Every structure is written in C-alpha cells, then in structure tokens.
Short mmCIF file of C-alpha atoms in Angstrom, two decimals:
data_model
loop_
_atom_site.label_atom_id
_atom_site.label_comp_id
_atom_site.label_asym_id
_atom_site.label_seq_id
_atom_site.Cartn_x
_atom_site.Cartn_y
_atom_site.Cartn_z
CA UNK A 9 17.91 -12.76 -17.38
CA UNK A 10 15.78 -15.91 -16.88
CA UNK A 11 18.28 -17.70 -14.62
CA UNK A 12 20.00 -16.03 -11.69
CA UNK A 13 21.71 -17.15 -8.49
CA UNK A 14 22.22 -14.60 -5.72
CA UNK A 15 24.61 -15.83 -3.06
CA UNK A 16 26.51 -14.80 0.07
CA UNK A 17 23.53 -12.79 1.33
CA UNK A 18 21.75 -12.16 4.60
CA UNK A 19 18.40 -13.51 3.40
CA UNK A 20 15.17 -12.34 5.04
CA UNK A 21 12.83 -15.08 3.83
CA UNK A 22 9.84 -14.20 6.05
CA UNK A 23 9.18 -17.94 5.79
CA UNK A 24 8.27 -18.98 9.32
CA UNK A 25 7.71 -22.64 8.58
CA UNK A 26 3.93 -22.65 8.62
CA UNK A 27 1.37 -23.33 5.91
CA UNK A 28 -0.83 -20.56 7.28
CA UNK A 29 -1.32 -17.65 4.91
CA UNK A 30 -2.84 -15.38 7.53
CA UNK A 31 -1.36 -12.03 8.64
CA UNK A 32 1.50 -12.14 11.13
CA UNK A 33 0.75 -11.07 14.71
CA UNK A 34 2.45 -11.13 18.08
CA UNK A 35 5.88 -12.75 18.01
CA UNK A 36 5.39 -13.71 14.35
CA UNK A 37 5.20 -10.02 13.43
CA UNK A 38 8.94 -9.69 14.04
CA UNK A 39 10.06 -13.08 12.69
CA UNK A 40 12.02 -12.41 9.51
CA UNK A 41 13.03 -16.02 8.86
CA UNK A 42 16.69 -15.00 8.57
CA UNK A 43 19.33 -17.10 6.81
CA UNK A 44 22.58 -15.55 7.98
CA UNK A 45 24.59 -16.64 4.94
CA UNK A 46 22.25 -17.79 2.26
CA UNK A 47 21.42 -17.90 -1.41
CA UNK A 48 18.36 -17.66 -3.64
CA UNK A 49 18.03 -19.12 -7.12
CA UNK A 50 15.62 -17.60 -9.65
CA UNK A 51 14.31 -19.44 -12.71
CA UNK A 52 11.80 -18.09 -15.26
CA UNK A 53 10.51 -15.37 -12.99
CA UNK A 54 9.98 -17.57 -9.93
CA UNK A 55 11.97 -18.42 -6.82
CA UNK A 56 13.38 -21.83 -7.71
CA UNK A 57 15.43 -22.65 -4.60
CA UNK A 58 16.53 -21.12 -1.29
CA UNK A 59 19.36 -22.36 0.88
CA UNK A 60 22.05 -21.70 3.47
CA UNK A 61 25.82 -21.79 3.18
CA UNK A 62 27.62 -22.25 -0.12
CA UNK A 63 25.38 -22.15 -3.18
CA UNK A 64 25.36 -25.28 -5.35
CA UNK A 65 27.13 -25.45 -8.69
CA UNK A 66 24.92 -23.95 -11.34
CA UNK A 67 24.89 -22.62 -14.88
CA UNK A 68 22.86 -19.66 -13.65
CA UNK A 69 24.37 -16.19 -13.75
CA UNK A 70 25.72 -15.53 -10.25
CA UNK A 71 25.77 -12.38 -8.15
CA UNK A 72 27.85 -12.26 -4.97
CA UNK A 73 25.94 -9.97 -2.61
CA UNK A 74 28.88 -9.71 -0.20
CA UNK A 75 26.74 -10.12 2.90
CA UNK A 76 24.09 -7.59 1.92
CA UNK A 77 20.44 -8.03 2.89
CA UNK A 78 18.29 -9.85 0.33
CA UNK A 79 14.58 -9.55 1.11
CA UNK A 80 11.14 -9.64 -0.51
CA UNK A 81 10.14 -6.70 -2.67
CA UNK A 82 7.97 -4.18 -0.85
CA UNK A 83 4.18 -4.27 -1.13
CA UNK A 84 2.47 -0.87 -0.96
CA UNK A 85 -1.10 -1.75 0.01
CA UNK A 86 -2.58 1.78 0.11
CA UNK A 87 -1.97 4.42 -2.57
CA UNK A 88 -3.91 7.03 -4.53
CA UNK A 89 -1.23 7.17 -7.22
CA UNK A 90 -3.57 7.72 -10.19
CA UNK A 91 -4.36 11.43 -10.54
CA UNK A 92 -3.91 14.49 -12.69
CA UNK A 93 -3.04 18.05 -11.70
CA UNK A 94 -1.20 19.33 -8.63
CA UNK A 95 -1.92 21.11 -5.36
CA UNK A 96 1.03 23.49 -5.08
CA UNK A 97 -1.25 26.49 -4.45
CA UNK A 98 -2.99 24.64 -1.63
CA UNK A 99 0.36 23.77 -0.12
CA UNK A 100 1.00 27.50 0.17
CA UNK A 101 -2.35 27.85 1.99
CA UNK A 102 -1.43 24.95 4.27
CA UNK A 103 1.84 26.65 5.12
CA UNK A 104 -0.22 29.73 6.01
CA UNK A 105 -2.27 27.70 8.48
CA UNK A 106 -5.19 26.18 6.55
CA UNK A 107 -6.09 22.64 7.67
CA UNK A 108 -6.82 19.65 5.45
CA UNK A 109 -10.52 19.60 6.40
CA UNK A 110 -10.81 23.37 5.90
CA UNK A 111 -9.48 23.07 2.36
CA UNK A 112 -11.90 20.21 1.68
CA UNK A 113 -14.85 22.21 3.02
CA UNK A 114 -13.98 25.10 0.67
CA UNK A 115 -14.08 22.81 -2.37
CA UNK A 116 -10.34 22.25 -2.50
CA UNK A 117 -8.27 19.28 -1.43
CA UNK A 118 -9.66 16.10 -2.95
CA UNK A 119 -12.17 18.08 -5.03
CA UNK A 120 -9.45 20.11 -6.76
CA UNK A 121 -7.81 16.87 -7.90
CA UNK A 122 -11.22 15.54 -8.94
CA UNK A 123 -11.66 18.45 -11.34
CA UNK A 124 -8.23 17.93 -12.91
CA UNK A 125 -8.71 14.17 -13.18
CA UNK A 126 -12.09 14.54 -14.87
CA UNK A 127 -10.45 16.74 -17.50
CA UNK A 128 -7.54 14.35 -18.14
CA UNK A 129 -7.66 11.75 -20.86
CA UNK A 130 -7.35 8.08 -20.01
CA UNK A 131 -3.94 7.98 -21.68
CA UNK A 132 -2.73 10.94 -19.61
CA UNK A 133 -3.76 9.12 -16.43
CA UNK A 134 -1.95 5.98 -17.58
CA UNK A 135 1.25 7.89 -18.30
CA UNK A 136 1.11 9.76 -14.98
CA UNK A 137 0.60 6.53 -13.07
CA UNK A 138 3.35 4.67 -14.95
CA UNK A 139 5.79 7.42 -14.01
CA UNK A 140 4.87 7.09 -10.32
CA UNK A 141 5.05 3.29 -10.47
CA UNK A 142 8.58 3.63 -11.87
CA UNK A 143 9.55 5.93 -8.99
CA UNK A 144 8.19 3.37 -6.52
CA UNK A 145 9.98 0.47 -8.21
CA UNK A 146 13.30 2.27 -7.94
CA UNK A 147 12.70 2.39 -4.17
CA UNK A 148 11.96 -1.34 -3.93
CA UNK A 149 8.17 -1.47 -4.29
CA UNK A 150 7.25 -4.40 -6.54
CA UNK A 151 3.50 -4.63 -5.85
CA UNK A 152 1.18 -1.66 -5.35
CA UNK A 153 -2.49 -1.04 -4.75
CA UNK A 154 -3.97 1.98 -6.55
CA UNK A 155 -7.36 3.47 -5.73
CA UNK A 156 -9.79 5.38 -7.87
CA UNK A 157 -11.65 8.17 -6.07
CA UNK A 158 -10.69 11.30 -8.00
CA UNK A 159 -13.63 10.86 -10.37
CA UNK A 160 -16.70 10.84 -8.11
CA UNK A 161 -18.94 10.13 -11.08
CA UNK A 162 -19.54 6.90 -12.93
CA UNK A 163 -17.73 7.88 -16.12
CA UNK A 164 -14.54 9.13 -14.46
CA UNK A 165 -14.37 6.38 -11.84
CA UNK A 166 -14.50 3.80 -14.64
CA UNK A 167 -11.91 5.80 -16.61
CA UNK A 168 -9.58 5.79 -13.61
CA UNK A 169 -9.95 2.07 -13.02
CA UNK A 170 -9.29 1.30 -16.69
CA UNK A 171 -6.17 3.48 -16.49
CA UNK A 172 -4.98 1.70 -13.34
CA UNK A 173 -5.39 -1.73 -14.97
CA UNK A 174 -3.71 -0.54 -18.18
CA UNK A 175 -0.73 0.86 -16.27
CA UNK A 176 -0.31 -2.50 -14.58
CA UNK A 177 -0.24 -4.19 -17.97
CA UNK A 178 2.52 -1.85 -19.20
CA UNK A 179 4.76 -2.09 -16.13
CA UNK A 180 6.63 -4.97 -14.49
CA UNK A 181 5.19 -3.99 -11.11
CA UNK A 182 2.01 -5.77 -10.03
CA UNK A 183 -0.85 -3.26 -9.74
CA UNK A 184 -4.02 -4.04 -7.75
CA UNK A 185 -7.00 -1.70 -8.37
CA UNK A 186 -9.44 -0.57 -5.66
CA UNK A 187 -12.72 1.32 -6.09
CA UNK A 188 -12.92 4.44 -3.89
CA UNK A 189 -15.96 6.26 -5.21
CA UNK A 190 -16.79 7.13 -1.60
CA UNK A 191 -13.73 9.37 -1.27
CA UNK A 192 -15.52 12.69 -0.77
CA UNK A 193 -18.94 14.27 -1.26
CA UNK A 194 -19.46 16.12 -4.54
CA UNK A 195 -21.90 18.79 -3.38
CA UNK A 196 -22.52 19.91 -6.97
CA UNK A 197 -24.21 16.60 -7.76
CA UNK A 198 -27.78 16.22 -6.46
CA UNK A 199 -28.32 12.88 -4.69
CA UNK A 200 -24.59 12.17 -4.95
CA UNK A 201 -24.46 9.44 -2.29
CA UNK A 202 -27.47 7.61 -3.71
CA UNK A 203 -26.02 7.77 -7.23
CA UNK A 204 -22.64 6.47 -6.06
CA UNK A 205 -24.23 3.54 -4.20
CA UNK A 206 -26.99 2.63 -6.65
CA UNK A 207 -25.41 3.50 -10.02
CA UNK A 208 -21.63 3.85 -9.89
CA UNK A 209 -20.87 0.93 -7.57
CA UNK A 210 -22.92 -1.60 -9.60
CA UNK A 211 -21.33 -0.36 -12.84
CA UNK A 212 -17.86 -0.78 -11.36
CA UNK A 213 -18.65 -4.23 -9.95
CA UNK A 214 -19.89 -5.33 -13.37
CA UNK A 215 -16.82 -4.01 -15.19
CA UNK A 216 -14.33 -5.23 -12.54
CA UNK A 217 -15.83 -8.30 -10.82
CA UNK A 218 -14.57 -8.87 -7.28
CA UNK A 219 -12.91 -5.45 -6.99
CA UNK A 220 -12.42 -4.18 -3.44
CA UNK A 221 -14.64 -1.29 -2.36
CA UNK A 222 -13.14 1.38 -0.09
CA UNK A 223 -14.59 4.50 1.57
CA UNK A 224 -13.37 7.56 3.49
CA UNK A 225 -15.31 7.90 6.75
CA UNK A 226 -14.62 11.37 8.12
CA UNK A 227 -16.27 14.68 8.95
CA UNK A 228 -16.89 16.49 5.68
CA UNK A 229 -16.61 13.24 3.72
CA UNK A 230 -18.76 10.09 4.07
CA UNK A 231 -20.71 9.65 7.29
CA UNK A 232 -20.85 6.43 9.25
CA UNK A 233 -24.39 5.69 8.05
CA UNK A 234 -23.50 6.41 4.43
CA UNK A 235 -20.53 4.04 4.67
CA UNK A 236 -22.80 1.39 6.17
CA UNK A 237 -25.20 1.65 3.22
CA UNK A 238 -22.32 1.51 0.75
CA UNK A 239 -20.88 -1.57 2.43
CA UNK A 240 -24.21 -3.39 2.36
CA UNK A 241 -24.54 -2.83 -1.39
CA UNK A 242 -20.88 -3.70 -2.03
CA UNK A 243 -21.19 -6.97 -0.15
CA UNK A 244 -24.30 -7.87 -2.13
CA UNK A 245 -22.22 -7.41 -5.30
CA UNK A 246 -19.36 -9.60 -4.03
CA UNK A 247 -16.89 -6.79 -3.34
CA UNK A 248 -14.41 -7.12 -0.43
CA UNK A 249 -14.31 -4.07 1.84
CA UNK A 250 -11.75 -1.61 3.18
CA UNK A 251 -12.19 1.67 5.06
CA UNK A 252 -10.28 4.89 5.70
CA UNK A 253 -11.11 5.44 9.37
CA UNK A 254 -10.17 7.79 12.22
CA UNK A 255 -7.73 10.02 10.36
CA UNK A 256 -8.87 13.18 12.15
CA UNK A 257 -11.96 12.13 14.13
CA UNK A 258 -13.19 8.89 15.65
CA UNK A 259 -16.68 8.40 14.21
CA UNK A 260 -17.14 4.68 14.77
CA UNK A 261 -15.79 3.66 11.38
CA UNK A 262 -13.34 1.14 12.79
CA UNK A 263 -16.11 -0.75 14.58
CA UNK A 264 -18.24 -0.63 11.42
CA UNK A 265 -15.40 -2.06 9.32
CA UNK A 266 -14.78 -4.87 11.80
CA UNK A 267 -18.47 -5.76 12.01
CA UNK A 268 -18.68 -5.78 8.20
CA UNK A 269 -15.65 -8.08 7.93
CA UNK A 270 -13.52 -5.54 6.08
CA UNK A 271 -10.02 -6.57 5.07
CA UNK A 272 -8.52 -3.47 6.63
CA UNK A 273 -9.05 -0.14 8.32
CA UNK A 274 -6.49 2.46 7.32
CA UNK A 275 -5.16 5.60 9.05
CA UNK A 276 -6.16 5.08 12.74
CA UNK A 277 -4.56 8.30 14.01
CA UNK A 278 -7.66 9.14 16.09
CA UNK A 279 -8.80 5.62 16.99
CA UNK A 280 -10.01 5.26 20.58
CA UNK A 281 -8.31 2.75 22.89
CA UNK A 282 -11.49 0.66 22.96
CA UNK A 283 -11.71 0.42 19.17
CA UNK A 284 -7.97 -0.22 18.89
CA UNK A 285 -8.39 -3.21 21.19
CA UNK A 286 -11.42 -4.35 19.21
CA UNK A 287 -9.37 -4.13 16.00
CA UNK A 288 -6.46 -6.06 17.50
CA UNK A 289 -8.73 -8.97 18.40
CA UNK A 290 -10.49 -9.08 15.02
CA UNK A 291 -9.62 -10.50 11.62
CA UNK A 292 -9.48 -6.99 10.14
CA UNK A 293 -6.00 -5.55 9.58
CA UNK A 294 -4.81 -2.12 10.67
CA UNK A 295 -2.89 -0.20 7.99
CA UNK A 296 -0.64 2.60 9.25
CA UNK A 297 -0.14 5.61 6.95
CA UNK A 298 2.50 7.70 8.75
CA UNK A 299 3.51 9.76 5.71
CA UNK A 300 0.21 11.65 6.10
CA UNK A 301 1.04 12.57 9.68
CA UNK A 302 4.48 13.73 8.60
CA UNK A 303 3.07 15.98 5.87
CA UNK A 304 -0.04 17.28 7.65
CA UNK A 305 -0.02 17.49 11.42
CA UNK A 306 2.50 15.20 13.16
CA UNK A 307 -0.26 12.86 14.33
CA UNK A 308 0.46 9.15 14.04
CA UNK A 309 -1.40 5.92 14.67
CA UNK A 310 -0.56 3.99 17.84
CA UNK A 311 1.24 1.23 15.99
CA UNK A 312 3.16 0.02 19.03
CA UNK A 313 -0.06 -0.38 21.01
CA UNK A 314 -1.82 -2.19 18.17
CA UNK A 315 1.10 -4.60 17.76
CA UNK A 316 1.36 -5.23 21.51
CA UNK A 317 -2.36 -6.00 21.64
CA UNK A 318 -1.85 -8.69 19.01
CA UNK A 319 -3.16 -6.77 16.02
CA UNK A 320 -2.30 -7.53 12.42
CA UNK A 321 -0.38 -4.43 11.29
CA UNK A 322 0.51 -3.28 7.78
CA UNK A 323 2.33 -0.17 6.53
CA UNK A 324 1.77 1.82 3.34
CA UNK A 325 2.89 5.06 1.71
CA UNK A 326 -0.59 6.52 1.05
CA UNK A 327 0.97 8.20 -2.02
CA UNK A 328 -1.41 11.00 -3.02
CA UNK A 329 -1.25 14.66 -4.09
CA UNK A 330 -2.67 16.10 -0.88
CA UNK A 331 -1.65 14.46 2.37
CA UNK A 332 1.25 12.20 1.33
CA UNK A 333 3.00 13.37 -1.86
CA UNK A 334 5.68 10.67 -1.82
CA UNK A 335 6.33 7.42 -3.69
CA UNK A 336 8.52 6.12 -0.87
CA UNK A 337 7.42 3.08 1.10
CA UNK A 338 10.92 2.97 2.68
CA UNK A 339 10.16 6.40 4.17
CA UNK A 340 6.89 5.01 5.55
CA UNK A 341 8.92 2.18 7.12
CA UNK A 342 11.23 4.73 8.74
CA UNK A 343 8.23 6.64 10.12
CA UNK A 344 6.59 3.39 11.21
CA UNK A 345 9.65 2.82 13.39
CA UNK A 346 10.47 6.36 14.50
CA UNK A 347 6.90 7.65 14.97
CA UNK A 348 4.57 4.66 15.29
CA UNK A 349 7.22 2.87 17.41
CA UNK A 350 7.25 -0.42 15.55
CA UNK A 351 10.45 -2.42 15.75
CA UNK A 352 12.38 -2.53 12.45
CA UNK A 353 11.58 -6.21 11.92
CA UNK A 354 7.88 -5.54 12.55
CA UNK A 355 7.88 -2.68 10.07
CA UNK A 356 9.49 -4.91 7.43
CA UNK A 357 6.84 -7.61 7.89
CA UNK A 358 4.15 -4.91 7.86
CA UNK A 359 5.38 -3.61 4.48
CA UNK A 360 5.83 -7.03 2.85
CA UNK A 361 3.91 -10.13 3.94
CA UNK A 362 1.19 -8.38 5.94
CA UNK A 363 0.69 -5.79 3.22
CA UNK A 364 0.31 -8.65 0.75
CA UNK A 365 -2.39 -10.10 3.02
CA UNK A 366 -4.33 -6.83 2.81
CA UNK A 367 -4.38 -7.24 -0.98
CA UNK A 368 -4.95 -11.02 -0.80
CA UNK A 369 -1.79 -11.73 -2.82
CA UNK A 370 0.19 -13.40 -0.02
CA UNK A 371 0.20 -16.77 -1.81
CA UNK A 372 2.54 -15.27 -4.42
CA UNK A 373 4.07 -12.15 -2.82
CA UNK A 374 5.59 -10.90 0.40
CA UNK A 375 8.08 -13.64 1.31
CA UNK A 376 10.96 -15.59 -0.21
CA UNK A 377 9.64 -19.11 -0.72
CA UNK A 378 10.03 -21.64 -3.50
CA UNK A 379 7.39 -21.18 -6.16
CA UNK A 380 6.64 -17.56 -5.38
CA UNK A 381 7.17 -14.76 -7.88
CA UNK A 382 10.76 -13.50 -7.76
CA UNK A 383 10.04 -9.98 -6.52
CA UNK A 384 13.17 -9.20 -4.50
CA UNK A 385 15.35 -6.35 -3.39
CA UNK A 386 18.91 -6.06 -2.15
CA UNK A 387 19.71 -3.39 0.42
CA UNK A 388 22.99 -1.53 0.29
CA UNK A 389 23.49 -2.71 3.86
CA UNK A 390 24.31 -5.87 5.78
CA UNK A 391 21.73 -5.04 8.47
CA UNK A 392 18.01 -4.69 7.74
CA UNK A 393 17.60 -2.30 10.65
CA UNK A 394 18.97 0.33 8.28
CA UNK A 395 15.47 0.51 6.75
CA UNK A 396 14.08 1.87 10.01
CA UNK A 397 17.09 4.06 10.76
CA UNK A 398 17.75 5.77 7.45
CA UNK A 399 15.56 8.12 5.46
CA UNK A 400 15.89 10.02 2.16
CA UNK A 401 18.46 7.49 0.91
CA UNK A 402 18.97 6.70 -2.79
CA UNK A 403 17.19 3.36 -2.49
CA UNK A 404 18.14 -0.31 -2.69
CA UNK A 405 21.21 -1.72 -4.38
CA UNK A 406 19.19 -4.00 -6.64
CA UNK A 407 15.52 -4.71 -7.41
CA UNK A 408 14.12 -7.77 -9.17
CA UNK A 409 10.53 -7.79 -10.43
CA UNK A 410 9.30 -11.10 -11.74
CA UNK A 411 12.89 -12.31 -11.84
CA UNK A 412 14.03 -9.43 -14.05
CA UNK A 413 16.64 -6.99 -12.80
CA UNK A 414 14.93 -3.63 -12.75
CA UNK A 415 16.82 -0.75 -14.33
CA UNK A 416 17.72 1.63 -11.51
CA UNK A 417 19.17 4.27 -13.81
CA UNK A 418 17.90 7.81 -13.20
CA UNK A 419 14.47 8.59 -14.60
CA UNK A 420 14.81 10.04 -18.07
CA UNK A 421 18.44 8.92 -18.27
#
C-alpha cells in the first residue's frame, strides 16, 4: 500500500516546531506535539502531509482511526538481540539465589552465550535475530540497535556483525549494528584485552566504517582503565562511543564516557548523585534499561532525578538472554514510568525521538514530520498514557514500517 491516509486520530507528532535535532530535555522531554483530531498522509514510504481537523479529499486509501492514538514507531536503542543458545539452567540457579556477577565469575552468564554463539552458523544467527525482530515489530518497534559481544574473538565478532546487517536487509525494521567486543573478559584467551583493542577493533572498523564501539564497565568485566584504552583506539579509528556503566557498581565509567564524548551511558542503576548531575549537564545521553532491574534485582536507575536535572533521557528494552529476556519496549516504557518515575509523555519521547538521537537517526526517525520515513503505530487506546499504565498487553492496533502495514498475525500463523 504505497498511498494511505489515516484520519480522525489523536496524533502525537513529537514535532515541537524547532529545527534542532538534539535530544529533548526539560520541558521539551514531555512535549508530544499533540494534534487532538488530526490526520497523516503517507506516500511511497514517507510521511507526505500532516494536518488537523478534516482530512482533505484524496485518492489515497483511508483508515478512520476513531480517535485512537497515532504516534511514531518505537526506537529500541539498546539490545543484544543477536545470540544463540539459552540460559534456562542458569535461570534455575538464579532462582536458587545465585547473582548475575556470581554466574559470570564462574564462567556462565555472558560466557555461556558466547560459547553457543561461536558454535552457531552465520545463517542460524540471522534466522534467530529475524525472529526476534519480528516479535519486536509486532509490539511497535520499527527501529532497533543490535550489539555484537557474544563472540569475544575477531572471527565471531565479525560473524555477528555480518548477521546483524544481513537481518536488517531481510526485514522491514531498520537495524543499526554496534560493536561490543568489550562485553566480558574471556579468561581462556591470553592477552584478551590487548587482542580485542589492537586486533579485533581495527578489523571491525575496517569492515564496518563508522560503527559505534560500546563496552561493559563493571566488576568482573572491563575495568575503567581498560575501557579508557579501548575508547582511545576507537576514537582514532573514527568510531562513536557508548558505555554500559554503573549497572551494579559505580566505577567511574559515567565520568569516563562523558569526558570521552560518548553518545550515551546505559544502565545507571548505581550511578552516584554527583555523576548523575554531571551526566545531566553534559551532551551524553542517559539510557535507562529497567527490564534488567525487573528480571534481576529490582534496582532501577533514577530516571526522575536525571530528567529533573535536565538530562537527556532515553529508554530501551536491553533485550538479551541473561538479564532482560524480552522483546518488549512497551514493557520498558511501563517500567520507566512505574519504577524510574518518568511521566508517560517523557517515557514516550525517551523511547522514540531521544532513542533515535542515541542512534543518530533522528533526521529520519522518532517523530511524525513531513519527509520522514513512515514508521508509525496506532494504539488501541485514545489516551497515550495507557502505554505507561498497561503491561503485558497484546500490542498496538496497527504498525506501519516504511509506509507498509506490518502483518500483526500470530507468529507462525
């Protein structure tokens, strides 16, 4: 369907009437650019026109949304959705009291998924990822970031990144790859950190020019100094930076990321008040990952504080097999409201326009503006606050990806 007119909708444009393409903060963080009774016209995959009141006469196919919310498709800016294997046995251990860091120290956790991912073929990884992308699309996610990091050697990291790119070519959903070779320490590899910095990172930067480089700064994973060395090499190769910081312990990673000019620091459950204030007054964005707190330990980032301090806040699912086994960004929005204490409007901006800023795709994603890609979703509600209130719902009424109505039939049906 190349021509479509959706009318009689509560349209959340997120267009705040400014040319700035910077993340929303302060009062702008909750400005949804609402058209109470509006319409959106789609032509050849792009948003062709947006207006209020009665829609103009048109030969386009028309859909009367009967007052439902029409909003930008969701942007999931932090996932680990490319992997093989499962961690069901470790979940049993977790239920018996084992902690995430204890499992990692015993060679489980991330390392158990590394072993399974190394054994998988590239095609198996593509198929696994495509299945998860489909699950996400059915819940309204139209753009996702996917990290490597379950390879931890040059060959498998490159295999993962090729699989991530290939999955994006097969699916309607936009897929943005990120290099996360610094996800854990493989203690079976001598000189692992040096090899990752001096061999794997340059090979990745050559194969995928301009790819973002991420790291996991935590006890039992990469130290602050190791992350610093990685960042210096990544910057010399032209790679933008991101950092997992302060999930369990505050090691100074947030300050390091800010000083290095990283696009984002993600997690922030253990961030000190001083570093939270530093983050809020920097250009670096704070990405909240509340699904991990829900699954692991009921610890959540101080999203309300970060927003009140003027920080640029984003939300993501953190989809992964260990700490956040969920494809649902709507559930992350619910937790962002109920646990991180964001207001519903703030959580929506955090999971659309601001998330697009993290991935540097905000010129074409994250808001309803003429000329942007027609990635849209229709809620089965006339009030967007339902996204923060509800959880475990079937998903949106309608999803458009690149102007095409996405099939919301059951998987395998």
